[in-house]
C-alpha positions as a printed Julia matrix, in Angstrom:
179×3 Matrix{Float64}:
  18.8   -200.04  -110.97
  16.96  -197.47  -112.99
  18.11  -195.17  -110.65
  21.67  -195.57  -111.1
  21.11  -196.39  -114.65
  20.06  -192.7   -115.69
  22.26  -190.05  -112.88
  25.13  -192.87  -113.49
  24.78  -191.58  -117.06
  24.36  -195.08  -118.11
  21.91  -196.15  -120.4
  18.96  -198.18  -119.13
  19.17  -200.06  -122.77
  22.33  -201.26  -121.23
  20.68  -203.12  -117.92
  16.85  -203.29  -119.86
  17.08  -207.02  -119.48
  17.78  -206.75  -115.53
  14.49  -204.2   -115.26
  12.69  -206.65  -117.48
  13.26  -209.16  -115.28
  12.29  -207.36  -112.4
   8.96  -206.38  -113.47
   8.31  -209.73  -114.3
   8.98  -210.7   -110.94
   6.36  -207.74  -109.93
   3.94  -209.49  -111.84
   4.58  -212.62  -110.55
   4.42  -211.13  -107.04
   0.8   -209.83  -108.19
  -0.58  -212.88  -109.56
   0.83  -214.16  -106.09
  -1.51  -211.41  -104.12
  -4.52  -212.53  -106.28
  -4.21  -216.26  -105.38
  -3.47  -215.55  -101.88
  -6.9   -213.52  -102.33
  -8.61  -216.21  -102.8
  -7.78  -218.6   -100.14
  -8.04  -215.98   -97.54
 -11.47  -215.22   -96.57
 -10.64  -212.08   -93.86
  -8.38  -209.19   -94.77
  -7.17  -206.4    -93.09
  -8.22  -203.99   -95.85
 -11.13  -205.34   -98.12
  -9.67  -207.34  -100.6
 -11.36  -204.54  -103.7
  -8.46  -202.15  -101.91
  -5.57  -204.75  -101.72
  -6.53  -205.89  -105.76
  -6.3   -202.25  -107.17
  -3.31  -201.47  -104.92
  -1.33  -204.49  -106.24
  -2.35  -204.23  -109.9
  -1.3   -199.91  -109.65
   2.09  -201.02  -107.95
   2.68  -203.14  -110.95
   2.19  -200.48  -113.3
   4.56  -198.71  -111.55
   7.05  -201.23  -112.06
   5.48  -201.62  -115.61
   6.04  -197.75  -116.29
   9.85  -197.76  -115.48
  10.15  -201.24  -117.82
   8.52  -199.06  -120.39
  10.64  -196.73  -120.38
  14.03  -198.69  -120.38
  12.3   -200.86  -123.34
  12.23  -197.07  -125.22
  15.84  -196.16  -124.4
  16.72  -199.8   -126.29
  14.33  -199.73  -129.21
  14.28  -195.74  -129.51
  17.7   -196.35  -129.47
  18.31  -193.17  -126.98
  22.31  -192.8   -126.87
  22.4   -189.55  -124.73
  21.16  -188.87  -121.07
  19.78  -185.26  -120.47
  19.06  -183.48  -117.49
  15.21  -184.34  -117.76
  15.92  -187.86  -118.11
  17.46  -187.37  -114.11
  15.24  -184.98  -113.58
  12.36  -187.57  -113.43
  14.13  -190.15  -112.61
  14.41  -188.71  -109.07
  10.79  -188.07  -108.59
   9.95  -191.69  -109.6
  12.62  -192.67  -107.56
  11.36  -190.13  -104.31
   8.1   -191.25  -104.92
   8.46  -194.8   -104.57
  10.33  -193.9   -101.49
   7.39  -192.34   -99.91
   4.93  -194.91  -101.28
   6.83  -197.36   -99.39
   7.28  -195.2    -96.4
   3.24  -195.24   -96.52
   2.74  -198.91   -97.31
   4.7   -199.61   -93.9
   2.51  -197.41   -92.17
  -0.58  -199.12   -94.0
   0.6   -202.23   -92.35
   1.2   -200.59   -89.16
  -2.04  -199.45   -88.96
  -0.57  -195.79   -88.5
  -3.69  -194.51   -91.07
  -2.53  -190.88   -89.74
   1.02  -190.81   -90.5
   0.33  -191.78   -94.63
  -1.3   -188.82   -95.59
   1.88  -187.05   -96.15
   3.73  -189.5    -98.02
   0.56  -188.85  -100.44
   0.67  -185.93  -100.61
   4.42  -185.65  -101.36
   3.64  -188.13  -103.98
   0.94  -185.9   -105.26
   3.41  -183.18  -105.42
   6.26  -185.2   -106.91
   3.25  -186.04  -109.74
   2.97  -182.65  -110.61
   6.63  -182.45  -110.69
   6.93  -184.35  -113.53
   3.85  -182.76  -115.4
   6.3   -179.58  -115.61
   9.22  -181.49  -116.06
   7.18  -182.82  -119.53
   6.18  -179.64  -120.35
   9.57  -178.09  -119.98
  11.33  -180.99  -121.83
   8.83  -180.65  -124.5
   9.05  -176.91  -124.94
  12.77  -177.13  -125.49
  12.26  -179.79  -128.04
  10.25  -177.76  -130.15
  12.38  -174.9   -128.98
  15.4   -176.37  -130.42
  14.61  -178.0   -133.18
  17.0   -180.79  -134.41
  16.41  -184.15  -135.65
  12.86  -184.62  -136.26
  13.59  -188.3   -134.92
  15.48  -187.18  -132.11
  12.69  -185.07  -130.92
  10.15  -187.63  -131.35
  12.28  -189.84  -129.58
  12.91  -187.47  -126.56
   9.1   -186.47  -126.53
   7.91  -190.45  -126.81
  10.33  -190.8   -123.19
   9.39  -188.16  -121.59
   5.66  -188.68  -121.82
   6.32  -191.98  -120.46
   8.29  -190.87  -117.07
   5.54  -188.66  -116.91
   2.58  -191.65  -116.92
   4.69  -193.62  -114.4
   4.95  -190.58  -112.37
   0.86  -190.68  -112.85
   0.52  -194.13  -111.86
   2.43  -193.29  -108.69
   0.09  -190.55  -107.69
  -3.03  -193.12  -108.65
  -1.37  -195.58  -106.06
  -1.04  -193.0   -103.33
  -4.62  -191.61  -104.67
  -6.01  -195.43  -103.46
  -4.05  -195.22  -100.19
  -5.85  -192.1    -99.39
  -8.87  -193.86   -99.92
  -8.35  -196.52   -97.99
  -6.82  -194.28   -95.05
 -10.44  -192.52   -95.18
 -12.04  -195.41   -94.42
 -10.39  -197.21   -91.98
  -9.09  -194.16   -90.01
């Protein structure tokens, strides 16, 4: 939804209450993983792993909330090519953190390792794509508000793109251990 939002070159403002809802729903799905938890007294992975795992895959989902909320309060009215820009490497690395959490539950510890380390690349992906946007802010100066505006979003695709590496980060660790 994001997704099509941003290379769509609609505004996520425009479908913020759609993301909203879906991250509460990741939330919900959390609290769900925690109770479960509870009641459950073997685990394929210790439960330590499957806590941070779930609470970092909501931040994810948190992170890309985040950032619609900005587009609708910021009130951003124009799409720019580092808006897409990052929006595909969220997007490509939540494709190859799920790619890795089906191996996780496969048991195929082996094959995950370079979903990570896609991810990890994808991560510093967007650390360039915030320093380029950044530099051409202060590059081109305009509106002062503009460019706060701009600089505000693009630090925040940038920590979702960080919380992405920190959940492929824990899969490594838990690949380590049980491989």
């Amino acid at each position: 939804m994001f997704r099509d939002a941003l290379l769509g070159n609609k505004l996520p403002a425009d479908f913020f209450q759609n993301i909203k809802d879906m991250e509460t729903k990741g939330d919900q799905i959390t609290h769900e993983i925690f109770r479960e938890l509870d009641k459950v007294f073997i685990t394929p992975i210790d439960r330590e792993d499957i806590m941070e795992l779930a609470s970092n895959l909501d931040d994810v989902i948190d992170g890309i909330e985040a950032t619609a909320a900005r587009f609708d309060y910021l009130n951003i009215q124009t799409i720019d090519k580092y808006m897409q820009e990052f929006t595909e490497v969220i997007v490509k690395a939540c494709e190859h953190l799920l790619e890795a959490f089906k191996l996780l539950s496969k048991k195929k510890y082996n094959s995950i390792k370079q979903h990570t380390v896609e991810v990890n690349s994808l991560e510093n992906e967007g650390d360039r794509l915030m320093r380029e946007g950044i530099r051409e802010i202060f590059t081109n100066r305009r509106d002062p508000y503009d460019d706060f505006n701009l600089k505000e979003l693009y630090e925040r695709l940038e920590e979702t793109t960080d919380v992405c590496e920190d959940v492929a980060n824990i899969l490594e660790s838990v690949v380590l251990r049980y491989s």
